């Protein structure tokens, strides 16, 4: 799923941390980074977050309930 215009980065990571399955960020090169890893969160996304907002990301969640959780965040904040 593509997510865009994430303005509350802390809340986004809280939602990711609450997911029960794997949540991955797909890079422009096609690599998949585990977003549940704090190291991946801070190191791999540092450039994106430097402006304080995430314009667009491709996220893959392994569990349907996690997809629903992420969609709810995107719709309701």
Coordinates of C-alpha atoms in Angstrom, one line a residue:
X1 CA 0.0 0.0 0.0
X2 CA 1.1 3.5 -0.7
X3 CA 0.9 6.0 2.2
X4 CA 1.4 9.7 1.8
X5 CA 1.5 13.0 3.7
X6 CA 2.3 11.5 7.1
X7 CA 2.6 14.6 9.3
X8 CA 2.6 12.9 12.8
X9 CA 5.7 10.8 12.6
X10 CA 5.5 9.7 16.3
X11 CA 2.0 8.5 15.9
X12 CA 2.9 6.7 12.6
X13 CA 5.6 4.8 14.5
X14 CA 3.2 4.0 17.4
X15 CA 0.8 2.5 14.9
X16 CA 3.7 0.5 13.3
X17 CA 4.9 -0.7 16.7
X18 CA 1.3 -1.8 17.6
X19 CA 1.2 -4.1 14.5
X20 CA 1.4 -7.8 15.2
X21 CA 3.0 -8.9 12.0
X22 CA 5.8 -7.7 9.8
X23 CA 5.6 -4.1 8.4
X24 CA 8.1 -3.3 5.7
X25 CA 9.1 -0.2 3.8
X26 CA 9.9 -0.8 0.1
X27 CA 12.8 1.4 -1.0
X28 CA 13.1 2.9 -4.5
X29 CA 15.6 0.0 -5.3
X30 CA 13.0 -2.6 -4.2
X31 CA 14.7 -3.5 -0.9
X32 CA 12.4 -4.2 2.0
X33 CA 13.2 -2.7 5.4
X34 CA 11.6 -3.9 8.6
X35 CA 9.9 -0.9 10.1
X36 CA 9.3 -2.6 13.4
X37 CA 13.1 -2.4 14.0
X38 CA 14.0 0.8 15.8
X39 CA 17.3 0.9 14.0
X40 CA 15.6 0.7 10.6
X41 CA 13.1 3.4 11.6
X42 CA 15.8 5.9 12.5
X43 CA 18.6 5.0 10.1
X44 CA 16.8 4.2 6.9
X45 CA 14.2 7.0 7.2
X46 CA 16.4 9.8 8.5
X47 CA 16.5 11.6 5.2
X48 CA 12.8 11.4 4.7
X49 CA 12.0 12.7 8.1
X50 CA 14.5 15.6 8.0
X51 CA 11.8 17.8 6.6
X52 CA 9.3 16.8 9.2
X53 CA 6.8 15.1 6.9
X54 CA 6.7 11.9 4.9
X55 CA 5.5 12.7 1.3
X56 CA 4.9 9.1 0.1
X57 CA 6.0 5.6 1.1
X58 CA 5.2 2.1 0.0
X59 CA 4.5 -0.1 3.0
X60 CA 3.8 -3.8 3.1
X61 CA 2.0 -5.3 6.1
X62 CA 1.9 -9.1 6.4
X63 CA -1.3 -9.3 8.5
X64 CA -4.8 -8.0 7.4
X65 CA -5.4 -6.5 10.8
X66 CA -2.2 -4.5 10.5
X67 CA -3.3 -3.3 7.0
X68 CA -6.6 -2.2 8.6
X69 CA -4.7 -0.5 11.4
X70 CA -2.4 1.4 9.0
X71 CA -5.4 2.4 6.8
X72 CA -7.3 3.7 9.9
X73 CA -4.3 5.8 10.8
X74 CA -4.1 7.2 7.3
X75 CA -7.8 8.1 7.2
X76 CA -8.3 9.3 10.8
X77 CA -4.8 10.3 12.0

